[in-house]
Tab-separated table of C-alpha atoms and ligand atoms in Angstrom:
chain	number	residue	atom	x	y	z
A	5	MET	CA	25.789	19.714	274.492
A	6	THR	CA	26.211	17.484	271.415
A	7	THR	CA	25.738	19.238	268.120
A	8	ALA	CA	25.295	18.161	264.738
A	9	TRP	CA	24.433	20.000	261.448
A	10	GLY	CA	23.733	19.698	257.666
A	11	TYR	CA	22.589	21.289	254.575
A	12	GLY	CA	19.224	20.107	253.764
A	13	LEU	CA	16.820	20.270	251.071
A	14	ALA	CA	13.322	21.111	252.648
A	15	THR	CA	10.000	20.325	250.810
A	16	ILE	CA	7.324	23.054	251.696
A	17	ALA	CA	3.608	22.764	250.934
A	18	ALA	CA	1.458	25.599	249.680
A	19	ASP	CA	0.101	25.952	253.145
A	20	GLY	CA	3.855	26.640	254.514
A	21	THR	CA	4.089	23.091	256.199
A	22	THR	CA	7.752	21.723	256.068
A	23	LEU	CA	6.748	18.404	254.800
A	24	ASP	CA	10.356	16.985	254.904
A	25	THR	CA	13.923	17.643	254.866
A	26	TRP	CA	16.755	15.674	252.997
A	27	PHE	CA	20.313	15.764	254.265
A	28	PRO	CA	22.832	14.228	251.823
A	29	SER	CA	25.887	14.573	254.079
A	30	PRO	CA	24.920	15.214	257.784
A	31	ALA	CA	27.763	15.322	260.180
A	32	LEU	CA	28.283	15.448	264.003
A	33	GLY	CA	30.028	18.694	265.289
A	34	GLU	CA	29.593	22.376	264.615
A	35	ALA	CA	28.822	23.774	261.174
A	36	PRO	CA	32.163	25.101	259.796
A	37	ALA	CA	31.861	28.937	259.108
A	38	ASP	CA	32.461	28.437	255.571
A	39	ALA	CA	29.698	25.692	255.237
A	40	ALA	CA	28.264	25.748	251.771
A	41	ALA	CA	25.277	23.883	250.365
A	42	PRO	CA	26.298	20.653	248.618
A	43	ALA	CA	25.406	20.342	244.706
A	44	GLU	CA	22.691	17.824	245.659
A	45	VAL	CA	20.940	20.294	247.562
A	46	THR	CA	21.414	23.354	245.345
A	47	ASP	CA	20.192	21.043	242.335
A	48	GLY	CA	17.159	20.143	244.048
A	49	VAL	CA	16.077	23.602	245.017
A	50	GLY	CA	13.002	24.670	242.657
A	51	ALA	CA	9.182	24.059	242.622
A	52	ASP	CA	6.764	20.949	241.713
A	53	ALA	CA	3.357	22.194	240.402
A	54	VAL	CA	2.185	18.515	240.348
A	55	ARG	CA	2.540	18.001	244.080
A	56	ALA	CA	2.122	21.733	244.778
A	57	VAL	CA	5.353	22.149	246.673
A	58	THR	CA	8.621	24.408	246.625
A	59	THR	CA	11.971	23.255	247.710
A	60	GLN	CA	14.479	25.033	249.698
A	61	ALA	CA	18.114	24.677	251.032
A	62	GLN	CA	18.622	25.316	254.668
A	63	LEU	CA	21.377	24.791	256.872
A	64	VAL	CA	20.389	23.206	260.151
A	65	GLU	CA	22.384	22.959	263.477
A	66	ILE	CA	20.908	21.247	266.375
A	67	ASP	CA	21.834	20.117	270.067
A	68	THR	CA	21.145	16.309	269.865
A	69	ASP	CA	20.766	16.124	273.542
A	70	ALA	CA	17.705	18.720	273.569
A	71	ALA	CA	14.347	17.463	272.233
A	72	PRO	CA	13.573	17.990	268.613
A	73	ALA	CA	12.519	21.639	267.986
A	74	SER	CA	11.236	21.492	264.215
A	75	THR	CA	10.687	19.499	261.291
A	76	PRO	CA	14.139	19.930	259.790
A	77	ASP	CA	15.629	19.409	263.362
A	78	ALA	CA	13.644	16.016	263.488
A	79	TYR	CA	14.872	14.912	260.053
A	80	LEU	CA	18.445	15.715	260.861
A	81	ARG	CA	18.323	13.453	263.920
A	82	LEU	CA	16.767	10.636	261.550
A	83	HIS	CA	19.580	11.067	259.099
A	84	LEU	CA	22.102	10.881	261.920
A	85	LEU	CA	20.844	7.596	262.660
A	86	SER	CA	20.673	6.096	259.253
A	87	HIS	CA	23.939	7.488	258.312
A	88	LEU	CA	25.201	5.570	261.393
A	89	LEU	CA	26.626	8.706	262.923
A	90	VAL	CA	24.670	7.775	266.162
A	91	ARG	CA	23.423	4.651	267.472
A	92	PRO	CA	19.771	4.080	268.620
A	93	ASN	CA	18.798	5.735	271.695
A	94	GLU	CA	21.592	8.157	271.582
A	95	VAL	CA	19.794	11.295	270.453
A	96	ASN	CA	16.908	12.851	272.128
A	97	LEU	CA	13.736	11.978	270.043
A	98	ASP	CA	11.372	13.241	272.973
A	99	GLY	CA	8.154	14.447	271.018
A	100	ILE	CA	9.372	13.856	267.530
A	101	PHE	CA	6.048	12.782	266.186
A	102	ALA	CA	4.640	16.428	266.926
A	103	HIS	CA	7.534	17.697	264.478
A	104	LEU	CA	6.684	15.169	261.822
A	105	PRO	CA	3.565	16.237	259.741
A	106	ILE	CA	1.607	13.578	258.163
A	107	VAL	CA	2.728	13.435	254.467
A	108	ALA	CA	1.568	11.794	251.391
A	109	TRP	CA	4.366	9.842	250.214
A	110	THR	CA	4.080	9.700	246.434
A	111	THR	CA	6.256	8.166	243.624
A	112	GLY	CA	6.990	11.780	242.877
A	113	GLY	CA	8.143	12.631	246.131
A	114	PRO	CA	6.332	14.295	249.564
A	115	ALA	CA	2.902	16.151	249.171
A	116	HIS	CA	0.407	17.564	251.658
A	117	PRO	CA	-2.345	14.870	251.979
A	118	SER	CA	-4.675	17.456	250.648
A	119	VAL	CA	-3.134	17.333	246.973
A	120	LEU	CA	-4.268	13.687	247.098
A	121	ARG	CA	-8.056	15.013	246.936
A	122	GLU	CA	-7.725	18.237	245.269
A	123	GLY	CA	-4.859	17.327	242.869
A	124	ARG	CA	-5.922	13.860	242.118
A	125	ALA	CA	-6.360	14.345	238.312
A	126	ARG	CA	-3.057	16.288	238.024
A	127	LEU	CA	-1.043	13.560	239.988
A	128	GLN	CA	-2.622	11.047	237.691
A	129	ARG	CA	-1.771	12.713	234.374
A	130	ALA	CA	1.734	12.983	235.552
A	131	GLY	CA	1.756	9.253	236.500
A	132	VAL	CA	2.216	9.946	240.382
A	133	SER	CA	0.805	7.483	242.781
A	134	VAL	CA	0.645	7.333	246.439
A	135	ILE	CA	2.921	4.964	248.358
A	136	GLY	CA	1.646	5.672	251.803
A	137	VAL	CA	0.427	8.502	254.012
A	138	ASP	CA	2.439	8.646	257.310
A	139	LYS	CA	4.840	10.727	259.373
A	140	PHE	CA	7.945	8.782	258.479
A	141	PRO	CA	9.200	8.299	254.787
A	142	ARG	CA	10.786	5.113	253.390
A	143	LEU	CA	14.634	4.803	254.490
A	144	LEU	CA	15.778	4.096	250.975
A	145	ASP	CA	14.387	7.487	249.538
A	146	TYR	CA	16.766	9.435	251.700
A	147	VAL	CA	19.611	7.330	252.736
A	148	VAL	CA	21.003	4.143	250.912
A	149	PRO	CA	23.089	2.356	253.494
A	150	ASP	CA	26.399	0.978	252.558
A	151	ARG	CA	26.436	-2.965	251.871
A	152	VAL	CA	23.005	-3.427	253.052
A	153	ARG	CA	20.046	-5.238	251.219
A	154	ILE	CA	16.485	-4.052	251.822
A	155	ALA	CA	14.148	-6.266	249.577
A	156	ASP	CA	11.075	-4.176	249.993
A	157	ALA	CA	11.760	-0.609	250.576
A	158	ALA	CA	8.264	-0.093	252.332
A	159	ARG	CA	9.430	-2.002	255.167
A	160	VAL	CA	12.282	0.247	256.698
A	161	ARG	CA	11.599	3.849	257.881
A	162	LEU	CA	14.064	6.725	257.853
A	163	GLY	CA	15.952	6.682	261.094
A	164	ALA	CA	16.561	3.145	260.900
A	165	HIS	CA	20.168	2.114	261.765
A	166	LEU	CA	21.434	-0.642	259.350
A	167	ALA	CA	24.985	-2.000	259.746
A	168	PRO	CA	27.068	-3.184	256.779
A	169	GLY	CA	26.078	-6.814	256.097
A	170	THR	CA	22.580	-6.606	257.089
A	171	THR	CA	19.846	-8.194	254.826
A	172	VAL	CA	16.070	-7.170	255.593
A	173	MET	CA	14.118	-9.634	253.788
A	174	HIS	CA	10.277	-8.701	252.581
A	175	GLU	CA	8.771	-9.786	255.767
A	176	GLY	CA	11.412	-8.003	257.982
A	177	PHE	CA	10.524	-4.392	259.248
A	178	VAL	CA	12.688	-1.839	260.920
A	179	ASN	CA	11.497	1.283	262.711
A	180	TYR	CA	13.105	4.520	263.263
A	181	ASN	CA	15.530	4.547	266.023
A	182	ALA	CA	16.207	0.892	265.784
A	183	GLY	CA	18.405	-1.556	263.744
A	184	THR	CA	21.579	-3.523	263.432
A	185	LEU	CA	24.991	-3.140	264.902
A	186	GLY	CA	26.709	-5.639	262.480
A	187	ALA	CA	25.825	-8.099	259.876
A	188	SER	CA	22.249	-9.536	260.520
A	189	MET	CA	19.286	-11.471	258.644
A	190	VAL	CA	16.164	-9.684	259.495
A	191	GLU	CA	13.050	-11.341	258.529
A	192	GLY	CA	11.202	-10.125	261.616
A	193	ARG	CA	10.138	-6.914	263.111
A	194	ILE	CA	12.655	-4.727	264.656
A	195	SER	CA	10.521	-2.195	266.870
A	196	GLN	CA	11.378	1.462	267.879
A	197	GLY	CA	14.322	1.515	270.304
A	198	VAL	CA	15.464	-2.105	269.847
A	199	VAL	CA	19.150	-2.909	268.850
A	200	VAL	CA	20.259	-6.252	267.545
A	201	GLY	CA	23.895	-7.313	267.879
A	202	ASP	CA	26.311	-8.705	265.080
A	203	GLY	CA	25.594	-12.032	263.687
A	204	SER	CA	22.073	-12.362	264.800
A	205	ASP	CA	19.175	-13.704	262.929
A	206	ILE	CA	15.619	-12.579	263.352
A	207	GLY	CA	13.676	-15.357	261.864
A	208	GLY	CA	10.590	-15.044	259.614
A	209	GLY	CA	7.545	-13.116	261.148
A	210	ALA	CA	9.331	-12.741	264.449
A	211	SER	CA	7.984	-9.997	266.908
A	212	ILE	CA	10.230	-7.840	268.988
A	213	MET	CA	7.966	-5.831	271.461
A	214	GLY	CA	8.400	-2.055	271.335
A	215	THR	CA	7.644	0.773	273.888
A	216	LEU	CA	5.615	3.177	271.619
A	217	SER	CA	2.265	1.491	272.453
A	218	GLY	CA	0.698	-1.510	274.392
A	219	GLY	CA	2.282	-0.201	277.597
A	220	GLY	CA	5.626	-1.821	277.304
A	221	THR	CA	8.736	-0.107	278.909
A	222	GLU	CA	11.611	-2.179	278.442
A	223	ARG	CA	13.796	-1.207	275.454
A	224	VAL	CA	14.965	-4.833	274.102
A	225	VAL	CA	18.419	-5.545	273.252
A	226	ILE	CA	19.408	-8.671	271.115
A	227	GLY	CA	22.795	-9.770	271.684
A	228	GLU	CA	25.256	-11.062	269.278
A	229	ARG	CA	25.126	-14.612	267.306
A	230	SER	CA	21.388	-14.979	268.516
A	231	LEU	CA	18.595	-16.421	266.809
A	232	LEU	CA	14.929	-15.547	267.180
A	233	GLY	CA	13.149	-18.538	265.480
A	234	ALA	CA	10.309	-18.009	262.790
A	235	ASN	CA	7.096	-16.689	264.264
A	236	SER	CA	8.700	-16.292	267.822
A	237	GLY	CA	8.286	-13.210	269.816
A	238	ILE	CA	10.075	-11.438	272.654
A	239	GLY	CA	9.369	-8.744	275.477
A	240	ILE	CA	12.699	-9.156	277.191
A	241	SER	CA	16.272	-8.557	276.183
A	242	ILE	CA	18.045	-11.529	274.471
A	243	GLY	CA	21.897	-12.389	275.339
A	244	ASP	CA	24.684	-13.214	273.307
A	245	ASP	CA	24.389	-16.766	271.787
A	246	SER	CA	21.109	-17.376	272.620
A	247	VAL	CA	17.920	-18.922	270.771
A	248	VAL	CA	14.262	-18.575	270.938
A	249	GLU	CA	12.379	-21.439	269.537
A	250	ALA	CA	10.197	-21.013	266.306
A	251	GLY	CA	6.739	-20.101	267.453
A	252	LEU	CA	7.459	-19.366	271.218
A	253	TYR	CA	6.306	-15.897	272.444
A	254	VAL	CA	8.512	-14.879	275.701
A	255	THR	CA	6.885	-12.044	277.563
A	256	ALA	CA	8.559	-10.435	280.455
A	257	GLY	CA	6.214	-11.876	282.849
A	258	THR	CA	6.204	-15.465	281.424
A	259	LYS	CA	6.975	-18.050	284.097
A	260	VAL	CA	9.842	-20.016	282.922
A	261	THR	CA	11.417	-23.310	284.041
A	262	TYR	CA	15.054	-22.447	284.157
A	263	LEU	CA	16.896	-25.965	283.715
A	264	LEU	CA	19.969	-25.351	285.857
A	265	PRO	CA	22.555	-27.858	286.301
A	266	ALA	CA	21.755	-27.788	290.066
A	267	GLY	CA	17.999	-28.471	289.385
A	268	PRO	CA	15.174	-26.712	287.818
A	269	ARG	CA	14.075	-23.186	289.223
A	270	THR	CA	10.817	-21.344	288.208
A	271	VAL	CA	11.619	-17.545	287.293
A	272	LYS	CA	10.032	-14.772	285.420
A	273	ALA	CA	11.491	-14.325	281.971
A	274	LEU	CA	12.371	-10.818	282.806
A	275	GLU	CA	14.973	-12.183	285.470
A	276	LEU	CA	16.617	-13.944	282.376
A	277	SER	CA	16.592	-10.601	280.276
A	278	GLY	CA	20.042	-10.182	278.532
A	279	VAL	CA	21.500	-13.256	280.013
A	280	PRO	CA	23.739	-14.978	277.462
A	281	GLY	CA	23.741	-18.732	276.155
A	282	ILE	CA	20.236	-19.549	276.658
A	283	LEU	CA	17.747	-21.656	274.865
A	284	PHE	CA	13.948	-20.682	274.953
A	285	ARG	CA	11.507	-23.330	273.974
A	286	ARG	CA	8.131	-24.416	274.882
A	287	ASN	CA	8.394	-27.996	275.969
A	288	SER	CA	6.258	-30.059	273.539
A	289	VAL	CA	5.346	-32.742	276.076
A	290	THR	CA	4.575	-30.624	279.178
A	291	GLY	CA	3.798	-27.247	277.556
A	292	ALA	CA	6.009	-25.263	279.998
A	293	VAL	CA	8.227	-22.646	278.704
A	294	GLU	CA	11.745	-23.696	279.437
A	295	ALA	CA	15.318	-21.946	279.487
A	296	LEU	CA	18.161	-24.176	279.017
A	297	PRO	CA	21.689	-23.186	279.317
A	298	ARG	CA	23.505	-23.627	276.150
A	299	THR	CA	27.145	-23.436	275.593
A	300	GLY	CA	29.742	-22.240	273.108
A	301	HIS	CA	28.921	-19.581	270.263
A	302	GLY	CA	25.346	-19.273	269.003
A	303	VAL	CA	24.141	-19.351	265.401
A	304	GLN	CA	26.145	-18.626	262.320
A	305	LEU	CA	24.705	-16.565	259.607
A	306	ASN	CA	24.536	-18.278	256.319
A	307	GLU	CA	27.810	-16.923	254.602
A	308	ALA	CA	26.600	-17.337	251.051
A	309	LEU	CA	23.834	-14.900	251.759
A	310	HIS	CA	25.920	-12.192	253.200
A	311	ALA	CA	28.815	-12.418	250.651
B	9	LIG	C1	14.331	-24.962	269.459
B	9	LIG	C2	15.331	-25.350	268.488
B	9	LIG	C3	16.298	-24.337	268.342
B	9	LIG	C4	15.705	-26.597	268.914
B	9	LIG	O1	16.822	-27.210	267.981
B	9	LIG	P1	18.126	-27.904	268.152
B	9	LIG	O2	18.688	-28.129	266.968
B	9	LIG	O3	18.840	-27.170	269.271
B	9	LIG	O4	17.569	-29.219	268.893
B	9	LIG	P2	17.049	-30.524	268.215
B	9	LIG	O5	18.413	-31.340	267.607
B	9	LIG	O6	16.235	-30.281	267.494
B	9	LIG	O7	16.694	-31.277	269.479
B	9	LIG	C5	17.553	-31.607	270.663
B	9	LIG	C6	16.498	-32.502	271.549
B	9	LIG	O8	15.394	-31.618	272.046
B	9	LIG	C7	14.052	-32.111	271.763
B	9	LIG	N1	13.372	-31.099	271.445
B	9	LIG	C8	13.427	-30.085	270.577
B	9	LIG	N2	12.400	-28.920	270.701
B	9	LIG	C9	11.872	-29.523	271.692
B	9	LIG	C10	10.500	-28.802	272.552
B	9	LIG	N3	10.050	-27.946	271.894
B	9	LIG	N4	10.258	-29.663	273.428
B	9	LIG	C11	10.640	-30.888	273.933
B	9	LIG	N5	11.834	-31.318	273.328
B	9	LIG	C12	12.468	-30.505	272.202
B	9	LIG	C13	14.391	-32.947	270.514
B	9	LIG	O9	13.548	-33.915	270.472
B	9	LIG	C14	15.716	-33.405	270.761
B	9	LIG	O10	15.705	-34.591	271.623
B	9	LIG	P3	16.303	-35.908	271.874
B	9	LIG	O11	17.648	-35.567	272.364
B	9	LIG	O12	15.667	-36.834	272.608
B	9	LIG	O13	16.514	-36.662	270.260
B	9	LIG	C15	14.592	-25.456	267.026
B	9	LIG	O14	13.472	-26.291	267.211
B	9	LIG	C16	14.067	-24.063	266.513
B	9	LIG	O15	13.105	-23.674	266.757
B	9	LIG	N6	14.947	-23.345	265.839
B	9	LIG	C17	14.524	-22.090	265.158
B	9	LIG	C18	14.819	-22.269	263.554
B	9	LIG	C19	14.364	-21.052	262.960
B	9	LIG	O16	13.136	-20.573	263.266
B	9	LIG	N7	14.927	-20.231	261.965
B	9	LIG	C20	14.466	-19.058	261.621
B	9	LIG	C21	14.415	-19.484	260.038
B	9	LIG	S1	13.484	-18.065	259.173
B	9	LIG	C22	12.817	-18.892	257.964
B	9	LIG	O17	12.816	-20.046	257.797
B	9	LIG	C23	11.845	-17.993	257.447
B	9	LIG	C24	10.433	-18.651	257.250
B	9	LIG	C25	9.354	-17.737	257.468
B	9	LIG	O18	9.062	-16.813	256.822
B	9	LIG	O19	8.607	-18.353	258.250
B	10	LIG	O1	19.046	-13.241	251.734
B	10	LIG	C1	18.375	-13.972	251.110
B	10	LIG	O2	18.084	-13.642	250.068
B	10	LIG	C2	17.490	-14.884	251.833
B	10	LIG	N1	16.831	-15.649	251.209
B	10	LIG	C3	16.274	-16.872	251.731
B	10	LIG	C4	15.312	-17.235	250.723
B	10	LIG	O3	15.186	-16.757	249.702
B	10	LIG	O4	14.441	-18.378	251.056
B	10	LIG	C5	15.742	-16.632	252.948
B	10	LIG	C6	16.549	-16.065	253.771
B	10	LIG	C7	17.421	-14.768	253.348
């Protein structure tokens, strides 16, 4: 059993639903006997008539190997990821959606979706508008990762794991339980369960297949110093020092001409999953998808952007 704990500030709707829980300083291990709520939490305790919520301090302790058991428990797991205390796929998130209610995320904080209907005039008088209705909040409303740029807060969910040196540009997206392990440029979509290694570049509009819908089962890993070209896509893991040509989508079943020194061999892309030092391209003369061994280090991030 692996334990984690935190003092959280929970937002409770009028019908008793726990909408969220914010943990300013989550930790691994057991809660000390003398654990006390930090000032950020006690300062937040109260009520907000505009959103029809109350806020309460809660000490939460969980077994991260067991499945989430409550809304505060689920939020603590998402905070562990975004505080970089655990990496994606290291905590049990089985059934997490069932413990995350649908919330109206407003500029004034979380509210029950019914408040958008019955409290519309009240919200407008207070200058509060809705950002989205979803089960996950924006990362930056809960955690501000160190030395990370996020150009558009709406593009990164709480539960994203963003290491120092990461930039997420406007077209980038990072889901919960997914993210970067080092410095990266993210201009494409990092799906749930996907991890990107240090020094890799996810080009504009690139798609990395996830496993939440669409039937996929392979959790994709992107190695270090690799590049997914603009508008490319992948359904396999990409090894270190590898490149996917702009605009090429490589699914697990794509038949690939592997241009080995001994001669070409036709393989399924899945067989090249995670293999380092490969350039994937669509031959613009023949139309065949090709894998070319490439030597040496892969791409280098533009240091000027990551200074
Ligand atoms: C596939 C590569 C990596 C290839 O580039 P390289 O520099 O390795 O090779 P090269 O010097 O261009 O080409 C070497 C030789 O291969 C040939 N060659 C190149 N591509 C070919 C193809 N698809 N089919 C057949 N031959 C090809 C060249 O003509 C040349 O031939 P000869 O030897 O006969 O001369 C590139 O084209 C690419 O797609 N790069 C991705 C860049 C990217 O997308 N970055 C993300 C930026 S993100 C961004 O910009 C945001 C924008 C947005 O939001 O959209
Ligand atoms: O990190 C940035 O800022 C980037 N800017 C470039 C631009 O504005 O064109 C794109 C890549 C990252």
